[in-house]
Coordinates of C-alpha atoms in Angstrom, one line a residue:
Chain A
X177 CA 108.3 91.6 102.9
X178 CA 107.8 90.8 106.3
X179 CA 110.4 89.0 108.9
X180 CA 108.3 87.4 110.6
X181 CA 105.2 85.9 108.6
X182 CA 101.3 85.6 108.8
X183 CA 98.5 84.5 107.1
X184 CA 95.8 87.6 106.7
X185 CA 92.7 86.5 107.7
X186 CA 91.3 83.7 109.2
X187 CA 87.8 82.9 110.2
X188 CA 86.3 80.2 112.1
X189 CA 83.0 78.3 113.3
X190 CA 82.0 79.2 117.0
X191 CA 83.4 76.4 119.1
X192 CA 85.7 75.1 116.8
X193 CA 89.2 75.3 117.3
X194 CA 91.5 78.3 115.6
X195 CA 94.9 77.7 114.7
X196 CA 96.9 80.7 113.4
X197 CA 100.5 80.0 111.8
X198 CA 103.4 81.6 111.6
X199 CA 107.0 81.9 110.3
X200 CA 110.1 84.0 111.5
X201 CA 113.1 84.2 110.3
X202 CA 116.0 84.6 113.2
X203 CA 117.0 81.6 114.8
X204 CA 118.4 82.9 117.5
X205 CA 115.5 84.4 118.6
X206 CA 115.0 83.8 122.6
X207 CA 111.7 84.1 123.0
X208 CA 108.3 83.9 120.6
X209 CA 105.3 85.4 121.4
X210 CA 101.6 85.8 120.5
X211 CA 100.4 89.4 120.9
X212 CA 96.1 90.1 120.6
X213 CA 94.8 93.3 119.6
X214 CA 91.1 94.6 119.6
X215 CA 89.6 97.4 117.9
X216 CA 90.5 100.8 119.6
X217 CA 92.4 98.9 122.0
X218 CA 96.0 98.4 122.8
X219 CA 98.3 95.3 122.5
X220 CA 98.0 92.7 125.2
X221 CA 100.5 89.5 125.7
X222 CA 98.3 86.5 125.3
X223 CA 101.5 84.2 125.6
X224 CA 105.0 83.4 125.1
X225 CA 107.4 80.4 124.5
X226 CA 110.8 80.2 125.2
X227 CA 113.0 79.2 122.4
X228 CA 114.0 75.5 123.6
X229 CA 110.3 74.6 124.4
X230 CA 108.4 72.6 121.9
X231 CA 104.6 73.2 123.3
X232 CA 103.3 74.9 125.9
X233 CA 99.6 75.2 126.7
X234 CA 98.1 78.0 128.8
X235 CA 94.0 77.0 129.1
X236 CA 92.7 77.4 126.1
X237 CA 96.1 78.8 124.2
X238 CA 98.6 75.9 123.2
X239 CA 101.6 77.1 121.5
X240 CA 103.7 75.0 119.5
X241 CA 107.0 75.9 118.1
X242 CA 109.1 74.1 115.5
X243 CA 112.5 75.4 115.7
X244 CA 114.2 73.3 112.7
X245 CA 111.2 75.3 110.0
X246 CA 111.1 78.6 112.2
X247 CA 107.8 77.8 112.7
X248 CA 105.2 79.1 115.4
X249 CA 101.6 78.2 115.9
X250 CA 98.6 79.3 118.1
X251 CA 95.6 77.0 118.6
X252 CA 92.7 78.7 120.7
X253 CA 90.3 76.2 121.8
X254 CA 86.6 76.5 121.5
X255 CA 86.9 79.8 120.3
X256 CA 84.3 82.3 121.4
X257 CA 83.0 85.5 120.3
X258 CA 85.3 87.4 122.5
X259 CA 88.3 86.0 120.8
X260 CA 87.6 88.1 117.9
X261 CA 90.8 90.0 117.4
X262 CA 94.2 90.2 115.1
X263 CA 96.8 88.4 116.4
X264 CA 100.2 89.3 116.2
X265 CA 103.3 87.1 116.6
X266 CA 106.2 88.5 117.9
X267 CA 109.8 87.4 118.2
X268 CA 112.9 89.1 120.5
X269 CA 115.9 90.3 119.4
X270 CA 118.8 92.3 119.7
X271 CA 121.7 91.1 122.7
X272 CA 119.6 91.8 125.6
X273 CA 116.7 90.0 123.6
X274 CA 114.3 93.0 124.4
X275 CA 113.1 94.4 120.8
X276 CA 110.3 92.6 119.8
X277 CA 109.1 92.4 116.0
X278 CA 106.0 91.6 115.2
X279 CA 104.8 89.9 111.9
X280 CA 101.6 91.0 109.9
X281 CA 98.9 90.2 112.2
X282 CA 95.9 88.1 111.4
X283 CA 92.8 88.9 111.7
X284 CA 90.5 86.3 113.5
X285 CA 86.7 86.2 113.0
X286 CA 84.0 84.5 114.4
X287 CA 81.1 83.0 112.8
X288 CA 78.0 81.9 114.6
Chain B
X246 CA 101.6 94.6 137.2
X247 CA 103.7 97.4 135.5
X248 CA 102.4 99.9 133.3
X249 CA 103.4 102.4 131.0
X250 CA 101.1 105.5 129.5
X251 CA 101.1 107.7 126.8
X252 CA 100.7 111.2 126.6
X253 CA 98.5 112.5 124.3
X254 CA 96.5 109.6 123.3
X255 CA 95.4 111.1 120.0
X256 CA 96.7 114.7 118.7
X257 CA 95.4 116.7 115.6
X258 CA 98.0 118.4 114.3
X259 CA 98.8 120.9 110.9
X260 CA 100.8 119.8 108.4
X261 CA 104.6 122.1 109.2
X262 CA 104.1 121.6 112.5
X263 CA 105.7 119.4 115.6
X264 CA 104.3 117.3 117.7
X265 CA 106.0 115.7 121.4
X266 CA 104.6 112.0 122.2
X267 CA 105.7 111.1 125.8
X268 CA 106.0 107.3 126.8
X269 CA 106.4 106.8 130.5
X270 CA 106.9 103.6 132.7
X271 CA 105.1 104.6 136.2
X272 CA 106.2 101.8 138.5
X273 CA 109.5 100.7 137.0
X274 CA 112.8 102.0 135.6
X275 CA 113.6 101.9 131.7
X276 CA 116.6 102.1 130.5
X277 CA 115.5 101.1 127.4
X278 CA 111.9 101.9 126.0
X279 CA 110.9 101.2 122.1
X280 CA 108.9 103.1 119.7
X281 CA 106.6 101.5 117.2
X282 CA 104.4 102.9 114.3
X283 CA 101.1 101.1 113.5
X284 CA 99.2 101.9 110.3
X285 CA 95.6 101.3 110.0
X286 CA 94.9 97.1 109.4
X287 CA 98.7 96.7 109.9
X288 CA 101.6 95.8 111.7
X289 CA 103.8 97.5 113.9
X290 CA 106.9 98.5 112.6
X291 CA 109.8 99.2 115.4
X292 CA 110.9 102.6 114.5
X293 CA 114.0 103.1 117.0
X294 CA 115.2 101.9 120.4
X295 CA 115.4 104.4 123.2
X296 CA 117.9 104.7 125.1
X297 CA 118.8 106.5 128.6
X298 CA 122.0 108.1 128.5
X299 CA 123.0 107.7 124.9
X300 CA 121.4 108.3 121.5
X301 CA 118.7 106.5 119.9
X302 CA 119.1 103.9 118.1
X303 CA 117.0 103.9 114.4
X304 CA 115.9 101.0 112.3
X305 CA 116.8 101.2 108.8
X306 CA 114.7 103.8 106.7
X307 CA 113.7 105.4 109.4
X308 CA 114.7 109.4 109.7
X309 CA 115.8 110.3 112.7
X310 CA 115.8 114.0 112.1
X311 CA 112.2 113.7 111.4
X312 CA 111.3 111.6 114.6
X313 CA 113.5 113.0 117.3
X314 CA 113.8 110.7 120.7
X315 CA 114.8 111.9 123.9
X316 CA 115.2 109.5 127.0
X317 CA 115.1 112.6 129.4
X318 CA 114.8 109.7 132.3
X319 CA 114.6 106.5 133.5
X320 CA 111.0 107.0 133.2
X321 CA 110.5 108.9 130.6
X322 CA 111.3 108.6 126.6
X323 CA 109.6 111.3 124.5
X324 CA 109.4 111.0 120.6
X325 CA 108.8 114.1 118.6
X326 CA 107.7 114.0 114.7
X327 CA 109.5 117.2 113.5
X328 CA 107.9 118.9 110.5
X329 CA 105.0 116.6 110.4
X330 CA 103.0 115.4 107.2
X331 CA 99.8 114.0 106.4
X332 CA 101.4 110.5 105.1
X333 CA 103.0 110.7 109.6
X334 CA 99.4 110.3 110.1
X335 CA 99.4 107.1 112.5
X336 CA 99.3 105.3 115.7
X337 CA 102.2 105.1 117.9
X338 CA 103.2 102.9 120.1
X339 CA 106.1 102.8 122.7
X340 CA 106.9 99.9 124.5
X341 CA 109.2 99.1 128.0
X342 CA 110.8 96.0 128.9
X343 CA 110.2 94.5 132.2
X344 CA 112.4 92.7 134.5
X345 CA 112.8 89.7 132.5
X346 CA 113.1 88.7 129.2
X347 CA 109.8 87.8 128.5
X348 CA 107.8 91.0 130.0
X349 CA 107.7 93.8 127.6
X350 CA 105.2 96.3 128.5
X351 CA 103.1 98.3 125.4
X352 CA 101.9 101.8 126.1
X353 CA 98.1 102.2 125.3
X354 CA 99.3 104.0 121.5
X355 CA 99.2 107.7 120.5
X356 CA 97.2 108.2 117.4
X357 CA 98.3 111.1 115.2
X358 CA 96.3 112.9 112.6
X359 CA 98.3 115.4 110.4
X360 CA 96.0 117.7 108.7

């Protein structure tokens, strides 16, 4: 199975909220991150926490990270068309904290 | 912000045959660089770490007679699938870290189709 966990598939109202979960698996991780990827296109970094933060909100992106349950969330706000996309979190590892695995990706739609 | 490319960004290839993927980071040094493999609807899987001056590094299950990595530079990491297959068909992805922790920098992926 997968280190570093995610639901499939999740879809959502437009202009509701969107909250996609997930669950890793090394504690010692430094950094967590949430990785979006469109169709054809290649991965971009929507946003990161490090690994003492609880919360940390970036406009419409608010990351929350329970460290005790390994547990990392991403809440997109009045989600829009253009959010449409799989979402990948990531955490670092390794002793210079640079390898990144990802976990299974979930795929965010949109309905109007 | 920095970059990093992909050469080819897809590549037919026969089934026997070899095919060279080159990752490069064009306005920063790498000592390291990663290489990932994405199959269609799924994750990416790190495949090995690249490394400048010393050998690659290679996750478990992964054959590194099969995927040969050169870091020829501090620029440059180059991954070749030897003896290709159809089931190598796939997209890969390298990857560079930046300056600090939190920047790691994706190439735009290499899809290869193994006929």
């Amino acid at each position: 199975g997968e280190d570093v966990e995610q639901s499939l598939f999740l879809s959502v109202r437009e202009g509701d909220s969107s909250v996609i979960n997930c669950t890793y698996t090394d504690s010692s991780s430094t950094y967590l991150y949430w990785y979006k990827q469109e169709p054809g296109a290649g991965l971009q970094l929507l946003t990161y926490i490090f690994s003492n933060m609880d919360m940390k909100q970036d406009q419409r992106l608010t990351v929350l990270l329970n460290k005790k349950d390994k547990h990392l969330s991403l809440r997109i706000a009045d989600t829009q068309t253009g959010d449409s996309a799989i979402y990948f979190c990531a955490e670092s590892r390794g002793s210079s904290a640079s390898k990144i695995i990802f976990g299974s990706g979930t795929r965010l739609s949109i309905r109007p | 912000g920095a970059v990093v490319s992909q050469h080819p960004s897809w590549v037919i290839c026969k089934s026997g045959t070899s095919v060279k993927i080159e990752c490069r980071s064009l306005d920063f040094q790498a000592t390291t660089m990663f290489w990932y493999r994405q199959f269609p609807k799924q994750s990416l899987m790190l495949m090995a770490t690249s490394n400048e001056g010393s050998k690659a590094t290679y996750e478990q299950g992964v054959e590194k007679d099969k995927f040969l990595i050169n870091h020829a530079s501090l620029t440059l990491s180059t991954l070749t699938v030897t003896s290709a297959h159809p089931e190598d068909s796939s997209f890969y992805i390298c990857s560079a870290p930046g300056g600090s922790l939190r920047e790691q920098y994706f190439g735009p992926g290499t899809r290869l189709t193994v006929t």
